[in-house]
Amino acid sequence: MTAAATVARAGDPTSLVGRTVHVKVPATSANLGPGFDTLGLALARYDELEVSATDAPRHEIEVHGVGEGQVPLDESHLVVRAIAHAFARVGVEMPRLRLVAHNSIPHGRGLGSSGAAIVAGVMAAKGLLDGIVEFTPDELLELATELEGHPDNVAPALFGGLTIAWMTPEGPRHKKLIVHRGVSPLVLVPEHEMSTALARSLQPESVPHSDAVFNVSRSALLIAALIQSPELLLQATEDKLHQHYRAQAMPETDRLIRALREAKHPAVVSGAGPSILVLASDPSERADAVRVVEASADTAWQALPLAVDFKGATVTIVSEPER
Ligand code: HSE
């Protein structure tokens, strides 16, 4: 977060008034089976926002699509909180904002909607501060992880593709990888939600050493399977660190994953659930998985065939202040 000499001038929030930025952020699926709090995949379903710096007396917030009529329309809105966090970290006073969101990432389903909102805020701040403060990729990840608590959703939302994210004493770091072109994700979304906090509360403090070794082997294999050898995805998505501890809180998810895996489809809980991610090796396997869902599900599931997003979050300046 290298503040240029112009920050002192920009400390006056009125100097930003009139700038509008457009932000687009993909959905994400975290964990991918064995890669708890580490692996994540960006998916081609997006929240889009326009954010303007204004001199209005208060923030003006409009939400369309997912979350409309449900999320707060004041400074407690997660995107506004993330913008405020970024401005505070670089010591620039945040102007009043006009924010118009068009959301399509389902909330509370394990598809990274909170991570996407945080990344949207961080990217909006980057756009609003463009030419005044520069942010490195590591700094964007750090700002987003500070709010999200773990980096596995915010890394793919920021950078796209498959990401490995890890924590260091200097902050979170990531490596982006390009997924094999055969990999054909299918996301199954139930009608009910699941709280990430509840899911995390079901995790034990410690796990057997043999389970840790099991997950180390599968996580390493999963990288090879996703970038080079999709035929290994069924074995590579096995996990002993989180899914069975959480199964009691999402029995429908657990049942459907068992049915899909028995039919040889690499199905895992998406993030903290309750959605399911099937990492099919090709589009025809994905169609077979949909048939398993139709035959075995005891509740309604929305089947979303989603491409991998390779680009990650984008921000563009739509208009500039009049000088
Ligand atoms: N790794 C996180 C979890 C993802 O499973 O709790 C959801 O935020």
Short mmCIF file of C-alpha atoms and ligand atoms in Angstrom, two decimals:
data_model
loop_
_atom_site.label_atom_id
_atom_site.label_comp_id
_atom_site.label_asym_id
_atom_site.label_seq_id
_atom_site.Cartn_x
_atom_site.Cartn_y
_atom_site.Cartn_z
CA MET A 1 0.00 0.00 0.00
CA THR A 2 2.39 2.57 -1.29
CA ALA A 3 0.87 5.96 -0.66
CA ALA A 4 2.07 8.47 -3.23
CA ALA A 5 2.91 12.01 -2.17
CA THR A 6 -0.53 13.05 -3.33
CA VAL A 7 -2.19 11.26 -0.39
CA ALA A 8 -2.13 14.46 1.64
CA ARG A 9 -4.26 16.16 -1.04
CA ALA A 10 -6.45 13.07 -1.35
CA GLY A 11 -6.93 13.10 2.42
CA ASP A 12 -9.67 15.55 1.50
CA PRO A 13 -12.40 13.12 0.39
CA THR A 14 -14.01 15.76 -1.84
CA SER A 15 -11.08 15.35 -4.28
CA LEU A 16 -12.46 11.91 -5.21
CA VAL A 17 -16.07 13.04 -5.73
CA GLY A 18 -17.29 12.22 -9.23
CA ARG A 19 -15.19 9.11 -9.76
CA THR A 20 -17.25 5.98 -10.51
CA VAL A 21 -15.84 2.47 -10.77
CA HIS A 22 -17.34 -0.78 -12.03
CA VAL A 23 -16.39 -3.97 -10.19
CA LYS A 24 -17.05 -7.59 -11.19
CA VAL A 25 -16.27 -10.49 -8.82
CA PRO A 26 -16.66 -14.25 -9.40
CA ALA A 27 -18.22 -16.84 -7.10
CA THR A 28 -15.78 -19.28 -5.53
CA SER A 29 -15.72 -22.76 -4.07
CA ALA A 30 -13.24 -23.31 -1.23
CA ASN A 31 -11.60 -26.44 0.24
CA LEU A 32 -12.27 -28.65 -2.86
CA GLY A 33 -12.33 -31.66 -0.51
CA PRO A 34 -8.93 -32.09 1.18
CA GLY A 35 -7.60 -28.50 0.84
CA PHE A 36 -9.25 -27.05 3.95
CA ASP A 37 -8.71 -23.26 4.28
CA THR A 38 -6.14 -23.49 1.45
CA LEU A 39 -7.52 -24.38 -2.00
CA GLY A 40 -10.17 -22.44 -3.91
CA LEU A 41 -11.63 -22.27 -7.41
CA ALA A 42 -13.17 -19.22 -9.13
CA LEU A 43 -16.47 -19.93 -10.92
CA ALA A 44 -18.16 -18.00 -13.73
CA ARG A 45 -21.07 -16.53 -11.80
CA TYR A 46 -20.70 -12.90 -10.77
CA ASP A 47 -21.69 -10.03 -8.52
CA GLU A 48 -21.33 -6.66 -10.32
CA LEU A 49 -21.29 -3.24 -8.70
CA GLU A 50 -20.96 0.42 -9.58
CA VAL A 51 -19.47 2.53 -6.81
CA SER A 52 -19.25 6.34 -6.95
CA ALA A 53 -17.63 8.82 -4.58
CA THR A 54 -20.25 11.50 -3.82
CA ASP A 55 -20.74 14.56 -1.64
CA ALA A 56 -24.24 13.45 -0.57
CA PRO A 57 -25.00 13.64 3.18
CA ARG A 58 -25.05 9.84 3.52
CA HIS A 59 -24.27 6.64 1.63
CA GLU A 60 -26.86 5.59 -0.97
CA ILE A 61 -27.04 1.83 -1.51
CA GLU A 62 -29.17 -0.17 -3.95
CA VAL A 63 -29.10 -3.97 -4.10
CA HIS A 64 -30.69 -5.90 -6.97
CA GLY A 65 -30.94 -9.68 -7.32
CA VAL A 66 -29.60 -11.88 -4.53
CA GLY A 67 -29.86 -10.16 -1.13
CA GLU A 68 -32.39 -7.55 -2.34
CA GLY A 69 -34.60 -6.59 0.62
CA GLN A 70 -32.37 -8.58 3.00
CA VAL A 71 -28.92 -7.02 3.32
CA PRO A 72 -28.46 -3.71 5.20
CA LEU A 73 -28.41 -0.51 3.12
CA ASP A 74 -26.11 1.54 5.36
CA GLU A 75 -22.46 1.61 6.42
CA SER A 76 -22.81 -1.93 7.81
CA HIS A 77 -23.21 -3.28 4.23
CA LEU A 78 -20.25 -5.65 3.76
CA VAL A 79 -18.98 -3.97 0.58
CA VAL A 80 -19.01 -0.55 2.29
CA ARG A 81 -17.21 -2.04 5.32
CA ALA A 82 -14.52 -3.46 3.03
CA ILE A 83 -14.09 -0.12 1.22
CA ALA A 84 -13.86 1.64 4.61
CA HIS A 85 -11.27 -0.91 5.77
CA ALA A 86 -9.06 -0.30 2.72
CA PHE A 87 -9.30 3.50 3.02
CA ALA A 88 -8.51 3.33 6.76
CA ARG A 89 -5.44 1.14 6.14
CA VAL A 90 -3.95 3.70 3.73
CA GLY A 91 -4.95 6.69 5.84
CA VAL A 92 -7.29 8.34 3.36
CA GLU A 93 -10.69 9.58 4.51
CA MET A 94 -13.46 7.69 2.73
CA PRO A 95 -15.95 9.85 0.81
CA ARG A 96 -19.71 9.22 0.83
CA LEU A 97 -20.57 6.43 -1.56
CA ARG A 98 -23.30 5.61 -4.04
CA LEU A 99 -23.30 1.85 -4.53
CA VAL A 100 -25.50 -0.10 -6.95
CA ALA A 101 -25.08 -3.88 -6.71
CA HIS A 102 -26.42 -6.54 -9.09
CA ASN A 103 -25.82 -9.83 -7.28
CA SER A 104 -26.11 -13.35 -8.60
CA ILE A 105 -23.92 -15.31 -6.13
CA PRO A 106 -26.27 -17.17 -3.74
CA HIS A 107 -25.92 -16.15 -0.06
CA GLY A 108 -25.14 -18.59 2.74
CA ARG A 109 -24.64 -21.55 0.38
CA GLY A 110 -20.85 -22.03 0.39
CA LEU A 111 -20.18 -20.17 -2.85
CA GLY A 112 -18.08 -17.37 -1.44
CA SER A 113 -20.69 -14.60 -1.35
CA SER A 114 -19.16 -12.88 1.70
CA GLY A 115 -15.66 -13.24 0.24
CA ALA A 116 -16.98 -11.77 -3.04
CA ALA A 117 -18.52 -8.79 -1.20
CA ILE A 118 -15.24 -8.17 0.62
CA VAL A 119 -13.21 -8.48 -2.60
CA ALA A 120 -15.70 -6.15 -4.33
CA GLY A 121 -15.08 -3.55 -1.61
CA VAL A 122 -11.29 -3.91 -1.77
CA MET A 123 -11.33 -3.64 -5.59
CA ALA A 124 -13.69 -0.65 -5.46
CA ALA A 125 -11.27 1.06 -3.06
CA LYS A 126 -8.38 0.24 -5.44
CA GLY A 127 -10.32 1.85 -8.30
CA LEU A 128 -11.43 4.90 -6.32
CA LEU A 129 -7.84 5.45 -5.13
CA ASP A 130 -6.23 4.75 -8.53
CA GLY A 131 -3.40 7.23 -9.16
CA ILE A 132 -3.27 8.12 -5.47
CA VAL A 133 -2.44 4.83 -3.73
CA GLU A 134 -1.15 1.69 -5.45
CA PHE A 135 -1.95 -1.78 -4.07
CA THR A 136 0.15 -4.88 -4.82
CA PRO A 137 -1.65 -8.24 -5.28
CA ASP A 138 -0.34 -9.36 -1.85
CA GLU A 139 -1.77 -6.20 -0.28
CA LEU A 140 -5.20 -6.77 -1.88
CA LEU A 141 -5.17 -10.34 -0.53
CA GLU A 142 -4.10 -9.13 2.90
CA LEU A 143 -6.90 -6.53 3.10
CA ALA A 144 -9.52 -9.09 2.04
CA THR A 145 -8.21 -11.83 4.34
CA GLU A 146 -8.21 -9.46 7.32
CA LEU A 147 -11.99 -9.18 6.95
CA GLU A 148 -12.77 -12.75 5.83
CA GLY A 149 -10.55 -14.50 8.40
CA HIS A 150 -9.11 -17.09 5.99
CA PRO A 151 -7.79 -16.68 2.43
CA ASP A 152 -9.26 -19.65 0.52
CA ASN A 153 -12.31 -17.85 -0.94
CA VAL A 154 -10.87 -14.36 -1.35
CA ALA A 155 -7.73 -15.56 -3.23
CA PRO A 156 -9.63 -17.12 -6.18
CA ALA A 157 -12.18 -14.27 -6.11
CA LEU A 158 -9.30 -11.79 -6.53
CA PHE A 159 -7.09 -13.70 -8.96
CA GLY A 160 -9.28 -16.30 -10.71
CA GLY A 161 -8.46 -19.92 -11.59
CA LEU A 162 -7.35 -22.43 -8.99
CA THR A 163 -5.52 -20.86 -6.07
CA ILE A 164 -3.37 -22.24 -3.30
CA ALA A 165 -3.39 -19.73 -0.40
CA TRP A 166 -1.31 -19.87 2.77
CA MET A 167 -0.53 -17.69 5.75
CA THR A 168 2.97 -16.33 6.55
CA PRO A 169 4.17 -14.02 9.35
CA GLU A 170 4.12 -11.25 6.69
CA GLY A 171 0.51 -11.98 5.70
CA PRO A 172 -1.36 -14.28 3.30
CA ARG A 173 0.23 -15.39 0.03
CA HIS A 174 -1.16 -17.22 -3.01
CA LYS A 175 -0.21 -19.17 -6.11
CA LYS A 176 -2.61 -19.19 -9.06
CA LEU A 177 -2.78 -22.26 -11.32
CA ILE A 178 -4.62 -22.84 -14.58
CA VAL A 179 -7.07 -25.75 -14.40
CA HIS A 180 -7.03 -28.54 -17.03
CA ARG A 181 -9.53 -27.63 -19.75
CA GLY A 182 -11.49 -30.87 -19.30
CA VAL A 183 -12.47 -30.02 -15.71
CA SER A 184 -16.19 -29.21 -15.76
CA PRO A 185 -17.51 -27.97 -12.40
CA LEU A 186 -21.13 -28.63 -11.44
CA VAL A 187 -22.52 -26.77 -8.43
CA LEU A 188 -25.61 -28.12 -6.66
CA VAL A 189 -27.38 -25.50 -4.55
CA PRO A 190 -30.07 -26.42 -2.01
CA GLU A 191 -32.85 -24.08 -0.88
CA HIS A 192 -31.57 -23.85 2.71
CA GLU A 193 -28.56 -21.93 4.01
CA MET A 194 -25.68 -22.92 6.29
CA SER A 195 -23.74 -20.66 8.62
CA THR A 196 -19.95 -20.79 8.18
CA ALA A 197 -19.55 -19.96 11.90
CA LEU A 198 -21.68 -22.99 12.83
CA ALA A 199 -19.73 -25.22 10.43
CA ARG A 200 -16.41 -24.03 11.90
CA SER A 201 -17.66 -24.60 15.46
CA LEU A 202 -18.08 -28.32 14.63
CA GLN A 203 -14.37 -28.74 13.84
CA PRO A 204 -12.24 -30.44 16.55
CA GLU A 205 -9.17 -28.65 17.99
CA SER A 206 -6.91 -31.53 16.94
CA VAL A 207 -7.09 -34.47 14.53
CA PRO A 208 -5.34 -37.87 14.38
CA HIS A 209 -1.90 -37.74 12.76
CA SER A 210 -2.98 -40.41 10.26
CA ASP A 211 -5.89 -38.17 9.13
CA ALA A 212 -3.48 -35.26 8.64
CA VAL A 213 -1.21 -37.49 6.51
CA PHE A 214 -4.26 -38.67 4.53
CA ASN A 215 -5.16 -35.05 3.68
CA VAL A 216 -1.58 -34.06 2.86
CA SER A 217 -1.47 -36.87 0.27
CA ARG A 218 -4.86 -36.04 -1.23
CA SER A 219 -4.19 -32.27 -1.38
CA ALA A 220 -0.92 -32.85 -3.24
CA LEU A 221 -2.66 -35.28 -5.59
CA LEU A 222 -5.54 -32.84 -6.11
CA ILE A 223 -3.22 -30.20 -7.59
CA ALA A 224 -1.90 -32.78 -10.09
CA ALA A 225 -5.45 -33.95 -10.87
CA LEU A 226 -6.81 -30.44 -11.44
CA ILE A 227 -4.01 -29.18 -13.66
CA GLN A 228 -2.90 -32.34 -15.45
CA SER A 229 -4.74 -35.60 -14.66
CA PRO A 230 -8.53 -35.13 -14.15
CA GLU A 231 -8.98 -38.94 -14.15
CA LEU A 232 -7.53 -38.88 -10.59
CA LEU A 233 -10.15 -36.45 -9.25
CA LEU A 234 -12.27 -39.04 -7.41
CA GLN A 235 -9.37 -40.20 -5.20
CA ALA A 236 -7.86 -36.70 -5.04
CA THR A 237 -11.04 -35.18 -3.51
CA GLU A 238 -11.11 -37.51 -0.47
CA ASP A 239 -10.98 -35.71 2.87
CA LYS A 240 -10.77 -36.55 6.58
CA LEU A 241 -10.30 -33.07 8.06
CA HIS A 242 -13.66 -31.32 7.90
CA GLN A 243 -16.58 -32.80 5.93
CA HIS A 244 -17.57 -35.67 8.23
CA TYR A 245 -17.38 -33.43 11.35
CA ARG A 246 -19.87 -31.06 9.71
CA ALA A 247 -22.16 -33.68 8.14
CA GLN A 248 -24.59 -33.67 11.10
CA ALA A 249 -25.41 -30.01 10.33
CA MET A 250 -26.20 -30.72 6.65
CA PRO A 251 -27.55 -34.28 6.33
CA GLU A 252 -29.08 -33.72 2.85
CA THR A 253 -25.67 -32.57 1.57
CA ASP A 254 -23.96 -35.57 3.15
CA ARG A 255 -26.47 -38.02 1.62
CA LEU A 256 -26.19 -36.58 -1.87
CA ILE A 257 -22.38 -36.49 -1.78
CA ARG A 258 -22.36 -40.18 -0.77
CA ALA A 259 -24.70 -41.04 -3.67
CA LEU A 260 -22.59 -39.08 -6.16
CA ARG A 261 -19.29 -40.57 -4.93
CA GLU A 262 -20.73 -44.11 -5.02
CA ALA A 263 -21.53 -43.37 -8.67
CA LYS A 264 -17.82 -42.34 -9.09
CA HIS A 265 -18.40 -38.57 -9.32
CA PRO A 266 -15.86 -36.40 -7.41
CA ALA A 267 -18.37 -34.58 -5.18
CA VAL A 268 -17.35 -32.45 -2.18
CA VAL A 269 -18.94 -29.88 0.11
CA SER A 270 -18.48 -26.42 -1.47
CA GLY A 271 -16.77 -24.25 1.16
CA ALA A 272 -18.62 -24.59 4.45
CA GLY A 273 -21.74 -25.86 2.60
CA PRO A 274 -24.47 -26.67 2.15
CA SER A 275 -23.87 -26.58 -1.66
CA ILE A 276 -22.02 -29.41 -3.37
CA LEU A 277 -19.24 -29.07 -5.95
CA VAL A 278 -18.77 -31.90 -8.45
CA LEU A 279 -15.40 -31.68 -10.22
CA ALA A 280 -16.38 -33.63 -13.33
CA SER A 281 -13.58 -34.51 -15.78
CA ASP A 282 -15.59 -33.55 -18.86
CA PRO A 283 -19.05 -32.17 -19.79
CA SER A 284 -20.55 -35.66 -20.35
CA GLU A 285 -19.58 -36.76 -16.84
CA ARG A 286 -21.19 -33.59 -15.56
CA ALA A 287 -24.45 -34.52 -17.34
CA ASP A 288 -24.25 -38.02 -15.75
CA ALA A 289 -23.88 -36.41 -12.32
CA VAL A 290 -27.04 -34.34 -12.91
CA ARG A 291 -28.89 -37.61 -13.62
CA VAL A 292 -27.64 -39.05 -10.28
CA VAL A 293 -28.97 -35.94 -8.51
CA GLU A 294 -32.37 -36.29 -10.21
CA ALA A 295 -32.53 -39.98 -9.22
CA SER A 296 -31.30 -39.72 -5.61
CA ALA A 297 -32.05 -36.30 -4.14
CA ASP A 298 -34.76 -36.16 -1.50
CA THR A 299 -34.93 -32.34 -1.57
CA ALA A 300 -34.76 -29.71 -4.32
CA TRP A 301 -31.29 -28.87 -5.66
CA GLN A 302 -30.52 -26.26 -8.31
CA ALA A 303 -27.90 -27.69 -10.71
CA LEU A 304 -25.53 -25.01 -12.05
CA PRO A 305 -22.94 -26.09 -14.64
CA LEU A 306 -20.34 -23.34 -14.20
CA ALA A 307 -17.13 -22.73 -16.10
CA VAL A 308 -13.92 -21.95 -14.23
CA ASP A 309 -13.29 -18.18 -14.15
CA PHE A 310 -9.66 -17.54 -15.11
CA LYS A 311 -9.62 -13.76 -14.70
CA GLY A 312 -10.69 -13.02 -11.14
CA ALA A 313 -12.06 -9.70 -9.93
CA THR A 314 -11.85 -6.69 -12.23
CA VAL A 315 -12.25 -2.95 -11.62
CA THR A 316 -12.62 -0.29 -14.30
CA ILE A 317 -12.99 3.45 -13.94
CA VAL A 318 -16.29 4.50 -15.53
CA SER A 319 -16.12 8.24 -14.96
CA GLU A 320 -13.74 10.79 -13.47
CA PRO A 321 -14.30 13.91 -11.37
CA GLU A 322 -14.71 17.14 -13.37
CA ARG A 323 -11.66 19.34 -12.80
N1 HSE B 1 -12.45 -22.94 4.44
C1 HSE B 1 -13.67 -22.33 4.91
C2 HSE B 1 -14.43 -23.34 5.75
C3 HSE B 1 -14.49 -21.90 3.72
O1 HSE B 1 -14.64 -24.45 5.25
O2 HSE B 1 -14.79 -23.03 6.88
C4 HSE B 1 -15.78 -21.24 4.10
O3 HSE B 1 -15.60 -19.92 4.48
#
